[in-house]
Structures are given as structure tokens and as C-alpha cells.
Coordinates of C-alpha atoms in Angstrom, one line a residue:
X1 CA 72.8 -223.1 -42.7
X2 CA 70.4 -223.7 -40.2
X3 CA 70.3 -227.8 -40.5
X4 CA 74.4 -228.0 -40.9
X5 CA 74.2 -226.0 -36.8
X6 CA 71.6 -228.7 -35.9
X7 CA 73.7 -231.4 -37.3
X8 CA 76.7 -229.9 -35.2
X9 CA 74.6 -229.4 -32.3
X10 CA 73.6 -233.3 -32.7
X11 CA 77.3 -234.6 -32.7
X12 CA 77.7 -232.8 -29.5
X13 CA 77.1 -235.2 -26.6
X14 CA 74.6 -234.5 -23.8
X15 CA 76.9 -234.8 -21.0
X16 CA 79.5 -231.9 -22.5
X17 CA 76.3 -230.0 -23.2
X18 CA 75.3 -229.9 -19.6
X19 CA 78.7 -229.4 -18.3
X20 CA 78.9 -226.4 -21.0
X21 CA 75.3 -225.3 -19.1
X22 CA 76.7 -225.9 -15.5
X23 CA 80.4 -224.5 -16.3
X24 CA 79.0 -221.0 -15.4
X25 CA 77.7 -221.8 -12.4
X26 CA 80.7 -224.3 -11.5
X27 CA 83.3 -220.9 -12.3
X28 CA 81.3 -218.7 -10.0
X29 CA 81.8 -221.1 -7.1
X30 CA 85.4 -220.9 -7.4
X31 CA 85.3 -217.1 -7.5
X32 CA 82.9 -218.1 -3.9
X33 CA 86.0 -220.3 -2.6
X34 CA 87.9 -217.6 -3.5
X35 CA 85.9 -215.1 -1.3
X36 CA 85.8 -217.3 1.8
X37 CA 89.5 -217.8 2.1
X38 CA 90.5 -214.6 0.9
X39 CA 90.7 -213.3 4.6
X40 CA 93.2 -215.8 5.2
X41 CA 95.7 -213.8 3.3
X42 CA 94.4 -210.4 3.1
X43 CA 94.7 -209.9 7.1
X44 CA 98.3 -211.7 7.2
X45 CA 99.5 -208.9 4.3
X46 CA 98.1 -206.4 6.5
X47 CA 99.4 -207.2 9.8
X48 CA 102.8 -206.7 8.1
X49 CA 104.4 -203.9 9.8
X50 CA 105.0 -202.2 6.6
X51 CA 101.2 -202.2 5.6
X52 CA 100.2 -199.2 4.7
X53 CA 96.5 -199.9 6.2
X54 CA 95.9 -200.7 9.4
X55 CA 93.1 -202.9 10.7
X56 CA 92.0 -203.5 14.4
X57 CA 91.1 -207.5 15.5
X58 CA 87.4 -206.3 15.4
X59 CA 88.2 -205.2 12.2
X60 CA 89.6 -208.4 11.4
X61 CA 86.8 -210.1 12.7
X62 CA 83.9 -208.2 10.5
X63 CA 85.9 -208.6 7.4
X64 CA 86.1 -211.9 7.7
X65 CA 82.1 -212.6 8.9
X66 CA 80.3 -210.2 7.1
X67 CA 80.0 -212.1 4.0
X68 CA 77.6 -214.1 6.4
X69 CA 75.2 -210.8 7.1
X70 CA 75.8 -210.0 3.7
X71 CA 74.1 -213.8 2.2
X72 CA 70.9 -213.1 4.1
X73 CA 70.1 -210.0 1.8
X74 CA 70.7 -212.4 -0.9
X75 CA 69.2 -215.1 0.2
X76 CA 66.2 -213.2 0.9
X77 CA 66.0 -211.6 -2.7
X78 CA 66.7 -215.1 -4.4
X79 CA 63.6 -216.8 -4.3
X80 CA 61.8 -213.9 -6.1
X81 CA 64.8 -213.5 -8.5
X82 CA 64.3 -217.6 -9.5
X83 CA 60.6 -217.5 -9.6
X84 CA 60.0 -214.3 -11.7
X85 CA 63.4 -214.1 -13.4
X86 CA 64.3 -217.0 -14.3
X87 CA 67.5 -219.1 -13.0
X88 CA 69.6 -218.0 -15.9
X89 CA 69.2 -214.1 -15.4
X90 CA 69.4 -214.5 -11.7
X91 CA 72.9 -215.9 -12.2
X92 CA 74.0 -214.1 -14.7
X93 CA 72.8 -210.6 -12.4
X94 CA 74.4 -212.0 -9.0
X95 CA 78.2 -211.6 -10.5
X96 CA 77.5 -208.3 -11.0
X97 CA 77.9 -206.9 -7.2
X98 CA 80.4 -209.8 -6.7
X99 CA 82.1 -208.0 -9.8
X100 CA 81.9 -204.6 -7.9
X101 CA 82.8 -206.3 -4.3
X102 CA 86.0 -207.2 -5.9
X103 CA 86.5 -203.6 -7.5
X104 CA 86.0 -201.8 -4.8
X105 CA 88.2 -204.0 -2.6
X106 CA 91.4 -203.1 -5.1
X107 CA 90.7 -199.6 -4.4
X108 CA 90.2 -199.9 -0.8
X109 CA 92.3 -197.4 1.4
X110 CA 91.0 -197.9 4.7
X111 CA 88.7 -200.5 6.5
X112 CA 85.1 -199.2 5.5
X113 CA 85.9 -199.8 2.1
X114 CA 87.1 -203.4 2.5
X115 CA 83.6 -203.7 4.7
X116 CA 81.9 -202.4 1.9
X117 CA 83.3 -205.1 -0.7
X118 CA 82.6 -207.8 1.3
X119 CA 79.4 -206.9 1.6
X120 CA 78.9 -206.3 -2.0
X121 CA 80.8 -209.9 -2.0
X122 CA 78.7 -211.6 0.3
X123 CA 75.2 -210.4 -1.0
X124 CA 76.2 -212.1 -4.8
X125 CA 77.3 -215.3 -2.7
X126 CA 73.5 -214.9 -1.1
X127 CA 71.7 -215.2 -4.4
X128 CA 73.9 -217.9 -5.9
X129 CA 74.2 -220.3 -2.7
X130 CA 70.3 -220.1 -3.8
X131 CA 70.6 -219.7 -7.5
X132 CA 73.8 -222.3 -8.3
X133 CA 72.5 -225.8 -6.5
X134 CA 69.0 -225.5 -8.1
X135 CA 70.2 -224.2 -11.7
X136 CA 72.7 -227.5 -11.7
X137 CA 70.1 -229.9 -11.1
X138 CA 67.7 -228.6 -13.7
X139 CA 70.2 -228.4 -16.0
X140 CA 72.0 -232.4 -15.7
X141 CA 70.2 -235.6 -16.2
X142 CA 69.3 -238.3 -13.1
X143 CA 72.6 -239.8 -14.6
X144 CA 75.2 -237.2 -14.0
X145 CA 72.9 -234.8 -11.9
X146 CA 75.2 -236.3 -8.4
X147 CA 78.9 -235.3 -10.1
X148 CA 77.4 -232.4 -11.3
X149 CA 76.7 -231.2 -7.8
X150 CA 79.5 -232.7 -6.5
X151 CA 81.2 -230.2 -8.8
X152 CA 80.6 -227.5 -6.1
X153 CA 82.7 -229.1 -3.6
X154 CA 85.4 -229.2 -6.1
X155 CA 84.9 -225.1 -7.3
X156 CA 84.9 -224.0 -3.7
X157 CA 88.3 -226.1 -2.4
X158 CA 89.6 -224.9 -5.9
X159 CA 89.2 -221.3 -5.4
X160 CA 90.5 -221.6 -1.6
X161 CA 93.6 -223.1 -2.7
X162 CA 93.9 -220.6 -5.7
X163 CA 93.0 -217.3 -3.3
X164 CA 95.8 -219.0 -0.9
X165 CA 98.1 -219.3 -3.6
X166 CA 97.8 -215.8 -5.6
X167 CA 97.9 -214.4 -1.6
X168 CA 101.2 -215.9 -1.2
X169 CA 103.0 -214.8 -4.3
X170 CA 100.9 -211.7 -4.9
X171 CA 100.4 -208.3 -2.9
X172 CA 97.0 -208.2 -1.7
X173 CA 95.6 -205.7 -4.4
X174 CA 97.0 -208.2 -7.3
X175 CA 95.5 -211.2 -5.7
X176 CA 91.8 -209.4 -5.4
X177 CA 91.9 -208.3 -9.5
X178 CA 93.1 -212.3 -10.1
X179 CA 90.4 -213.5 -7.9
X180 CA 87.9 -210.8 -9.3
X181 CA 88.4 -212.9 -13.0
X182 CA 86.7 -215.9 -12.3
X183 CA 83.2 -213.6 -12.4
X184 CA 84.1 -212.0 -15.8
X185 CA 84.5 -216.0 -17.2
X186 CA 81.1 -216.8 -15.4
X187 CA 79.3 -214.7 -16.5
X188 CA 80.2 -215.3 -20.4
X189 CA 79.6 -218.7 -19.9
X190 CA 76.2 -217.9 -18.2
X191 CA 75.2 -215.7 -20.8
X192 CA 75.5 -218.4 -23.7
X193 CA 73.9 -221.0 -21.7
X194 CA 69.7 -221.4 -22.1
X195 CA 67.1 -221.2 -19.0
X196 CA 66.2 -224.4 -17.4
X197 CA 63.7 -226.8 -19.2
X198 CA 62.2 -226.9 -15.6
X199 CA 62.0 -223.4 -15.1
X200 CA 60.3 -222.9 -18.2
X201 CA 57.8 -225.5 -17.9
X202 CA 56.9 -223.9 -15.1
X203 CA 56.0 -221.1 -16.6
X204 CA 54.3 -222.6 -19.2
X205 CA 56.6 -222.1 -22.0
X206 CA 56.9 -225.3 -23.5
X207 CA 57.8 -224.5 -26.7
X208 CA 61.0 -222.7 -24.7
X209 CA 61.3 -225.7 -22.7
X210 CA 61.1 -228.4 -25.5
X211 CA 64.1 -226.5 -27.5
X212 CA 66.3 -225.9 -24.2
X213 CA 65.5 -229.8 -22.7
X214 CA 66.4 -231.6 -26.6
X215 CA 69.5 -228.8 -27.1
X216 CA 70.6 -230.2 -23.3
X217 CA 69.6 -234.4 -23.5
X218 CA 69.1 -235.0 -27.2
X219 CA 66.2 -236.3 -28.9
X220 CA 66.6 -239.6 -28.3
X221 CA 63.3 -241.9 -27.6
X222 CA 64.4 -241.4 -23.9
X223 CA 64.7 -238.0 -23.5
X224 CA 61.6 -237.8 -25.3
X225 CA 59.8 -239.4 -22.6
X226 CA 61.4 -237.7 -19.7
X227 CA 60.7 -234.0 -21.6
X228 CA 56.6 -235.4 -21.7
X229 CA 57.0 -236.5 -18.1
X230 CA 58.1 -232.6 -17.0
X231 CA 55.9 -231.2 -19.2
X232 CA 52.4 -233.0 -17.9
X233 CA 53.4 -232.8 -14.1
X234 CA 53.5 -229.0 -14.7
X235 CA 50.6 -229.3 -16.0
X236 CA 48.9 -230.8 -13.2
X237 CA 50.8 -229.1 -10.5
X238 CA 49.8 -225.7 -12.1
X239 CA 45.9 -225.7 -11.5
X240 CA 44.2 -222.1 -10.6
X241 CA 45.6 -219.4 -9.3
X242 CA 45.2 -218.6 -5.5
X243 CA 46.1 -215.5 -2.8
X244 CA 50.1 -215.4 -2.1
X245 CA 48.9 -215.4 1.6
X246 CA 46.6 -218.7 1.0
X247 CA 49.8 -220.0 -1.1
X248 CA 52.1 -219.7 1.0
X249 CA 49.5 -221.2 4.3
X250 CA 49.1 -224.9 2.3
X251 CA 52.8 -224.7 1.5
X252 CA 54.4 -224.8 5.4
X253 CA 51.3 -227.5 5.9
X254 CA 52.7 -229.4 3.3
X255 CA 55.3 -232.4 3.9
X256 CA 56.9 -232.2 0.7
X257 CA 58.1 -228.5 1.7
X258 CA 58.4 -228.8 5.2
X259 CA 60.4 -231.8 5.8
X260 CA 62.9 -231.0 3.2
X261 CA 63.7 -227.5 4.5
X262 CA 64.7 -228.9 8.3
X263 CA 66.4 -231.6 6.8
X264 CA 68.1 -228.6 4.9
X265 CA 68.2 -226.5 8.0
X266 CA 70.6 -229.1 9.8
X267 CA 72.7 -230.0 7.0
X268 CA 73.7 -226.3 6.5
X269 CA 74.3 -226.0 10.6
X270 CA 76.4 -229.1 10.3
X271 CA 78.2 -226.7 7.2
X272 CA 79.2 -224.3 9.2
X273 CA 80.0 -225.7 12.6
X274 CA 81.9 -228.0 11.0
X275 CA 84.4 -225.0 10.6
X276 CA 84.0 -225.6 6.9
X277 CA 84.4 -221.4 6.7
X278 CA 86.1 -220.5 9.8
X279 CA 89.5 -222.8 8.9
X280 CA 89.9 -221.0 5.0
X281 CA 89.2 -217.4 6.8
X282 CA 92.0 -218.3 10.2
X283 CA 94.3 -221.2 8.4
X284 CA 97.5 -219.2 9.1
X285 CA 96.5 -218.8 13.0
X286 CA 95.3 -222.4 13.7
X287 CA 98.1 -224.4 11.6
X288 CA 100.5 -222.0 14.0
X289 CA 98.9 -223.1 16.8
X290 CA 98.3 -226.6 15.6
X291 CA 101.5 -227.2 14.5
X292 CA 103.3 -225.4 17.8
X293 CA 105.0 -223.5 15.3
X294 CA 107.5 -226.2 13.6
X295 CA 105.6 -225.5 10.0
X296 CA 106.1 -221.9 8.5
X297 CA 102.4 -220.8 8.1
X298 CA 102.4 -220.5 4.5
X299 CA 103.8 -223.8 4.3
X300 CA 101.2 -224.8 6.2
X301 CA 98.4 -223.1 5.0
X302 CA 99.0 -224.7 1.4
X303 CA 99.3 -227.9 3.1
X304 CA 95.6 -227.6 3.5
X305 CA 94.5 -225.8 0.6
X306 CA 95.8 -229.2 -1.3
X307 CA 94.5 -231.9 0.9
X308 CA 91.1 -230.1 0.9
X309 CA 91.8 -230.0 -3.3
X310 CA 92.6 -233.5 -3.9
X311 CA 89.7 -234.6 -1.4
X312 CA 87.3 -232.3 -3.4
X313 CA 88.7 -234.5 -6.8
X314 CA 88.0 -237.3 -4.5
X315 CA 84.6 -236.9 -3.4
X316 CA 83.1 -236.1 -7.1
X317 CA 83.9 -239.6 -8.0
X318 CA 82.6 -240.9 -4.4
X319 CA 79.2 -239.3 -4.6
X320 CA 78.6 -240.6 -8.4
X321 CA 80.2 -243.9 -7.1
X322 CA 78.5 -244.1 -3.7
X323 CA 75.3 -243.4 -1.8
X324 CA 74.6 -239.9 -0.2
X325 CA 74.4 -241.2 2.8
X326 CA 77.6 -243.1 2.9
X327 CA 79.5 -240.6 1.9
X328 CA 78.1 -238.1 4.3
X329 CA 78.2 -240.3 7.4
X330 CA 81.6 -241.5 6.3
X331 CA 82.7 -237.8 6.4
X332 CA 81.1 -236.8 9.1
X333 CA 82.9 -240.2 11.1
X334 CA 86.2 -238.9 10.5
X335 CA 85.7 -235.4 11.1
X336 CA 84.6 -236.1 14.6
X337 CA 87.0 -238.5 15.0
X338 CA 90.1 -236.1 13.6
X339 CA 88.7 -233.5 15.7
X340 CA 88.5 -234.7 19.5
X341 CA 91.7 -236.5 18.6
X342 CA 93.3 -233.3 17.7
X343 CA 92.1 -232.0 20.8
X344 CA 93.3 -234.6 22.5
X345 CA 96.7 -234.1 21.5
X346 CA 96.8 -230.6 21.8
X347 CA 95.6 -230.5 25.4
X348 CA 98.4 -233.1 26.2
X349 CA 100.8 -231.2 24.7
X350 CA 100.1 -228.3 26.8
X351 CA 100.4 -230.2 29.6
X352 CA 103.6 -231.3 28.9
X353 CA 103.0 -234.6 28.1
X354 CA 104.2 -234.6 24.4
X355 CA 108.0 -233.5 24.0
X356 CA 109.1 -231.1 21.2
X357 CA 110.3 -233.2 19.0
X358 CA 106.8 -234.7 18.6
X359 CA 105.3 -231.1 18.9
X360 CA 104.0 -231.3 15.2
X361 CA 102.2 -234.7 15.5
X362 CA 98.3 -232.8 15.8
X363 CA 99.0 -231.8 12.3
X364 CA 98.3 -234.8 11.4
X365 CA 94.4 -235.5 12.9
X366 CA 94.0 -231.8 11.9
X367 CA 94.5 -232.9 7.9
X368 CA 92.5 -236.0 7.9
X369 CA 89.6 -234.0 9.7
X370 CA 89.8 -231.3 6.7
X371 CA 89.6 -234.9 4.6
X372 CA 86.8 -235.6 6.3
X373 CA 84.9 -232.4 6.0
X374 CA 85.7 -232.0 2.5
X375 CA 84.8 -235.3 1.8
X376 CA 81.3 -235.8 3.1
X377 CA 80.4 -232.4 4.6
X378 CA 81.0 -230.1 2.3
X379 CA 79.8 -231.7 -1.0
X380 CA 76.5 -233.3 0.4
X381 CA 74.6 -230.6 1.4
X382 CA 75.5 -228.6 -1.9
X383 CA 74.5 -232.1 -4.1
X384 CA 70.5 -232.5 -1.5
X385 CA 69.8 -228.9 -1.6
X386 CA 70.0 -229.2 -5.6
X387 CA 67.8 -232.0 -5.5
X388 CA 65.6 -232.3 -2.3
X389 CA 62.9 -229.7 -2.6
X390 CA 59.6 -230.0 -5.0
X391 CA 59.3 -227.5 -8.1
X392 CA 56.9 -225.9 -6.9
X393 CA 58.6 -224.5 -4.1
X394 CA 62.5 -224.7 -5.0
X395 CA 63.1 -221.3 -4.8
X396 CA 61.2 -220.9 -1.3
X397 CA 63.3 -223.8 0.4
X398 CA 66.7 -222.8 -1.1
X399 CA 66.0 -219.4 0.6
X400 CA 64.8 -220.5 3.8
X401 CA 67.6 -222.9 4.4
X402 CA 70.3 -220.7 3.1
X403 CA 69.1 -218.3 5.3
X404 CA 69.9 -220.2 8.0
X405 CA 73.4 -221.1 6.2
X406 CA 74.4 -217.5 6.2
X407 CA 73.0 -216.7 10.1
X408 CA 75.7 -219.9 10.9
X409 CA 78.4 -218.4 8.5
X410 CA 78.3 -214.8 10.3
X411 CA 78.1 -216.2 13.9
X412 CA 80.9 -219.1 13.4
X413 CA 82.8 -216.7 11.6
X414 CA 82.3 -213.6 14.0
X415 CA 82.9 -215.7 17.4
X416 CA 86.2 -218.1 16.2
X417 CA 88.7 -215.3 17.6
X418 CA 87.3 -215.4 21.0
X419 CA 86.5 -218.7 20.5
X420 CA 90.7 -219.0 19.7
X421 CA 91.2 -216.6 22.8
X422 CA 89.2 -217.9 25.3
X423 CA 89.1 -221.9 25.1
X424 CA 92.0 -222.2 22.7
X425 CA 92.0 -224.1 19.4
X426 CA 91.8 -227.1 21.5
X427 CA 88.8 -226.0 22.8
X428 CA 87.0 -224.9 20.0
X429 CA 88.1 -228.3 17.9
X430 CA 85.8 -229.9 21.0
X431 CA 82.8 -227.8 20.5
X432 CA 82.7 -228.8 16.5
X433 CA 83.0 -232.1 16.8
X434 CA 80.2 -232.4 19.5
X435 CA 77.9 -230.2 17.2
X436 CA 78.9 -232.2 14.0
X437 CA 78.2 -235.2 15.6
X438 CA 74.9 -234.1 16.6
X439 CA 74.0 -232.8 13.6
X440 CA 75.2 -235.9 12.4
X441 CA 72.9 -237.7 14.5
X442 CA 69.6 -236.2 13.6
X443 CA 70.2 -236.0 9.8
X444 CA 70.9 -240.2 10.2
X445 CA 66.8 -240.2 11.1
X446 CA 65.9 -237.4 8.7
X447 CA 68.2 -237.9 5.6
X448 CA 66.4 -240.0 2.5
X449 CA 69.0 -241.6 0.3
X450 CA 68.4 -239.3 -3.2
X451 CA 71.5 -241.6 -5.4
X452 CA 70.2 -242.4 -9.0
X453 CA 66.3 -241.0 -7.9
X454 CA 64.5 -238.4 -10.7
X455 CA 63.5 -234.8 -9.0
X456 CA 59.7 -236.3 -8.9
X457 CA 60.7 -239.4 -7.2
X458 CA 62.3 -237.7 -4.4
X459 CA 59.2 -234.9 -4.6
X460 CA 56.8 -238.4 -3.9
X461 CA 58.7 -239.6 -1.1
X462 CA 58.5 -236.6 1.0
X463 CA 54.5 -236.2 -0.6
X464 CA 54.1 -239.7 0.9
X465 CA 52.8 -241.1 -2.6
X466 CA 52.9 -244.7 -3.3
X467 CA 53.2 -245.7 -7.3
X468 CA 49.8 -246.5 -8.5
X469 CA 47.7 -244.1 -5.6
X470 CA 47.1 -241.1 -8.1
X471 CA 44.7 -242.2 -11.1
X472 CA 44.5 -239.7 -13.7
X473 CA 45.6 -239.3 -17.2
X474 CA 49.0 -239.1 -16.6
X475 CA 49.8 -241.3 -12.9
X476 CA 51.9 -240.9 -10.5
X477 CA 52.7 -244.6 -11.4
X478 CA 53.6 -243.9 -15.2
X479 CA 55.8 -240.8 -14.1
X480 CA 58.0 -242.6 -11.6
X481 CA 57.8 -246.1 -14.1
X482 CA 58.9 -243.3 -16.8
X483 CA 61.4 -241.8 -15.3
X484 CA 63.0 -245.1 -14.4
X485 CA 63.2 -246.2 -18.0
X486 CA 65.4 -243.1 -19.2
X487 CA 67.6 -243.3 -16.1
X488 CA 68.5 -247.1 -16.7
X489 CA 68.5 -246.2 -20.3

């Protein structure tokens, strides 16, 4: 019985057995696009002058940014969750208060309650902007690990556009129990997927890890070889035990920590004043305003939803096709470029200088900018902060700079309706594209090229190790020579 599963098992391909492994996480990131640009249509229902619950703007305003005070609690509890529990059980425990978010949200009868949710909401989102990147990379190959991560990008403008559309055809209460499904398919898939062989050889289970790596890649000469390779740099990184304190003192001295987390630091700034979150959360208000009210703002809302969609489709063939670096730069060209263009014409407009009939024409800018954002800025990041940071301290990085993600999402988010109020859309559109193209500008000096690299490779650059340097019984050289085969193989 046993040998006719392991033949099955064998006739299963490695690349649909890693996207069975990553499908969980890849779910629960919809269900995260979902939350984001749920706002967009929970706060129009409500407006309604037939709403039986009433909100205030600052009400509007938490509700929509809280998620970001929410991710630090999660954020902050994620790197203890992956190092002691595991990747797999962290996962599988952060869509329980997401679960719960959405619960309590269907019940909601005033605005504590809806604060409540998004909190419950926004803490998940906290352990798996952590949890998701790092699980995705340990569980794909150097082969497919890039469209694996690029999958991210693709799960969050799929759940915007689905949260968009069940908002438009759905009452409010509907569209949160239809949203709220995504977690109950994540975390099925979750539970019948196995730990990371990284994780486990970590931990020194390689008996664990040799059953989870050959059920993942095969047991092909190849994978063999790669499964060694993992196994032995555990072993050496391991060595004795030391103080937390003294642990964590060499780690921040260390390059291969250090530089990765402020590379990390500005990419997620450039995230999030890029207005990646602040256009799903205010679509309706800034399509009105860019549009000058010729597009009905459900119409136009959608509009968006489906360019960002199709670019998402896009840019998980571009990064598997392409360089990291072109295919940030590229979108971080056209975002600027779409951006103080849009300004442009919207502060013309006001002046008079574009007639009504040509009223519309800053729609267009406004859609190749969410092209370029969803292009380059919102699947890079996702696809590095998989990738860029050592073993050793992957769950440390990912919490450090998602911490700084989530202090961006809550003051982005919190300041856009001022922002709206007192400089206009106009004005705001101006402020992102001189900070994106800023960000843009340090990340140019700081940003390695990780394309078609192994996790050690990458962990050796930042180290500063040249092949060859390290003699011991199992080099640096022979890992990275290794690891070169079984990619090209």
C-alpha cells in the first residue's frame, strides 16, 4: 500500500508539488487583497443615506489604517512564531484571528466593532506579511522560486478586484462572509502541506527534512545534491550555543543581516508611499476626483481593480522572464512618470486650461501609474524579502522590515484624507512620486540582482565571501559550484 502512494507521489511533478505547498499561502494573500480594499466599499455602503450605521470621517479614517497598527503586533510576534514554531503552524495559526476579524465584522452594529475586526484583521496580516514570503521561498526551487513570489503580487490584486466586485453586487455583510472564505480554503491547504526542508534543517531534523525536501523536488541525482548542500551548511552554521543578548550583538554587526534589512526597510517605504494601500482603501474618492466626475465610481473603481489584475498576470511572467532589477526600476519609471503627469493634468485642469470635454483625459496617466506600481513595485519587494535575508536570521529581518511596512501602511493610510483635503489629489500624486523616486534612487545603489541565484549565494554576497576563501570539509566553493549544477540542471 505503502509503495503504490510512493509510486503516485513519484509521478507527481515537483513544480505542482510546490505550487500544492505554496497554494496555502498564495490563498491567504488574496483573502490580504481582500482586507486592504475592503474599505473601498464598506465606507461607500455606509455613507448611503439609508445605512443603518453611521460612521464619522475619523471613523472612516481608522477603519481604513488600523490594519497598519494592527501588522506591528504581528509583525512583532512572527519571528518567535517562525523560529520556535515552525513556518507551517505559524501559517496555519495566523488565519485564525483573520477568521475571527471577518466574523466579527458580519456582526458588527456600530463602529467599535468594525475597529475591533480590523484589528483582529490586521494582526493575521502582521504574522503572514512575515510568515508567507519566507515560507514560499523555502518551499520552491532556485528555478521557480521568482514566479512563485511573484504569485503574491497576483493574490493581492486578485483579492482587491474580488473585494471590489462582491462590494458592488453584495450588501456589505454578504461581501465580508465571501471575503471571510478564502481563510477557511487556506487554511486546509496549509494543513496538508509539510514544514520547510529549511526550517527543519535548522532545527536539526534531517530525517524530517530529507522526507519533506524529496516529497517537494524529487529524488533525482540533483536534488540529492542540493538536499546535502542544506543539510551540511546547517551544520556548520549551527555551532554552540550562546546568550540571546550576545546573539543578537554579532547579528546587527553582521553584513549579511544588516545590509539586507535597510535594503528591506526602503523597499517596503517605497510599498507604501507608492500609494500601493491608500488607492484600494479611497478608489471611489480619487477616480471621482480624477476623472472630474464623467466615470460613475463603480465603473471606475473596477477599471482599476482589472488593470491592476491583468498587470499582476503580467508581472509573474516578467519577474521569471526578467531581472529584479529591471522590472523594479522599470515600474518604478512609469509610476513616477504617470504620477507627476497626472498631476500635471489635474492642476491644469483646475485652472481652466483643459475644457470639459477633455475633463477625463488624467484617467489615463492615473491607469498606467497603477500599471506601473503593480508591475514593479508591488511584486519586487514581496519576491527580495522571500529571498534576501540569511537562514539564520530570516525570521529576525522579515520582522524588522515588516515592521517598518506596517508603521508606513498606518501613517499613509491614516493621513491620505487630509492629504485629499488639504493639497488635493493633485497634490498628494506629487508627494508619491518624489518619494518613489527617491526610494527609487537609493535602492539603484543598494539593490543586488537575486534572478536565478540559490538562498546561499545571495547569503555570500552580502557575507562578502569569494568562492574558494572558506576551506573546510564542505567549501563555500563546492556549495555555490553545487548549487549551480542543480539550478542549470
Amino acid at each position: 500500500m505503502s509503495e503504490s502512494k510512493a509510486k503516485k507521489t513519484h509521478k507527481i511533478s515537483p513544480i505542482l508539488r510546490q505550487l500544492l505547498a505554496v497554494s496555502g499561502v498564495v490563498i491567504y494573500m488574496i483573502g490580504t487583497g481582500a482586507n486592504i480594499a475592503y474599505p473601498g466599499v464598506l465606507l461607500e455602503q455606509l455613507r448611503q443615506p439609508d445605512s443603518a450605521l453611521r460612521l464619522t470621517r475619523e471613523h472612516e479614517s481608522w477603519i481604513a489604517s488600523i490594519l497598519g497598527l494592527a501588522l506591528i503586533a504581528g509583525i512583532i510576534v512572527a519571528p518567535f512564531s517562525l523560529q520556535n514554531l515552525g513556518r507551517r503552524l505559524t501559517n496555519q495559526l495566523s488565519t485564525l484571528p483573520a477568521l475571527g476579524g471577518w466574523a466579527v465584522l458580519v456582526a458588527a452594529r456600530g463602529p467599535a466593532a468594525l475597529l475591533i475586526s480590523r484589528t483582529l484583521q490586521g494582526f493575521a496580516m502582521g504574522l503572514q506579511a512575515a510568515a508567507g514570503p519566507v515560507s514560499i521561498a523555502e518551499y520552491s526551487s532556485p528555478k521557480y522560486r521568482g514566479a512563485f513570489l511573484a504569485t503574491i503580487a497576483f493574490s493581492f490584486a486578485l483579492g482587491m478586484l474580488v473585494a471590489h466586485i462582491f462590494g458592488t453586487i453584495l450588501y456589505w455583510r454578504a461581501a465580508a462572509v465571501a471575503c471571510g472564505s478564502f481563510y477557511v480554503i487556506s487554511l486546509i491547504l496549509i494543513s496538508i502541506s509539510p514544514e520547510t526542508p529549511p526550517y527543519l534543517a535548522s532545527r536539526g531534523k534531517n530525517s524530517e527534512c530529507r522526507k519533506a525536501f524529496k516529497l517537494l523536488r524529487g529524488d533525482d541525482e540533483n536534488s540529492e545534491k542540493e538536499l546535502e548542500v542544506l543539510i551540511k551548511s546547517q551544520r556548520k552554521t549551527a555551532g554552540p550555543k550562546v546568550p540571546q543578548f550576545t546573539f543578537y550583538r554579532q547579528m546587527i554587526t553582521k553584513p549579511e543581516f544588516y545590509k539586507p534589512t535597510v535594503i528591506m526597510m526602503f523597499m517596503f517605504i517605497l510599498f507604501q508611499l507608492s500609494g500601493m494601500t491608500v488607492v484600494p482603501s479611497y478608489t471611489v474618492p480619487i477616480m471621482e476626483e480624477v476623472s472630474g466626475g464623467t466615470i460613475e465610481p463603480y465603473t471606475s473603481m473596477l477599471m482599476v481593480d482589472i488593470v491592476r489584475f491583468l498587470t499582476a498576470i503580467i508581472a509573474c511572467f516578467a519577474i521569471n522572464k526578467f531581472n529584479r532589477r529591471t522590472v523594479l526600476f522599470l515600474g518604478i519609471i512609469i509610476s513616477v512618470v504617470s504620477l507627476l503627469t497626472t498631476a500635471l493634468l489635474l492642476y491644469l485642469r483646475d485652472g481652466g486650461y483643459i475644457t470639459d470635454k477633455y475633463k477625463w483625459t488624467p484617467v489615463v496617466p492615473t491607469l498606467f501609474y497603477i500599471f506601473g506600481k503593480t508591475f514593479g513595485i508591488l511584486p519586487i519587494p514581496w519576491a527580495i524579502a522571500g529571498e534576501i535575508f540569511p537562514l539564520a536570521y530570516r525570521s529576525v529581518g522579515s520582522g524588522i522590515s515588516g515592521m517598518f511596512l506596517s508603521i508606513m501602511f498606518f501613517v499613509v493610510v491614516k493621513t491620505a484624507p487630509s492629504s485629499f483635503s488639504q493639497i488635493g489629489i493633485n497634490g498628494t500624486f506629487c508627494v508619491y512620486g518624489i518619494s518613489v523616486a527617491i526610494c527609487g534612487l537609493f535602492l539603484f545603489f543598494l539593490l543586488p540582482e537575486t534572478k536565478g541565484k540559490t538562498l546561499y549565494e545571495i547569503e555570500c554576497h552580502f557575507r562578502g565571501a569569494k568562492a574558494g576563501m572558506v576551506k573546510a570539509d564542505w567549501s563555500e566553493k563546492d556549495k555555490m559550484l553545487e548549487l549551480k549544477n542543480v539550478e542549470e540542471g
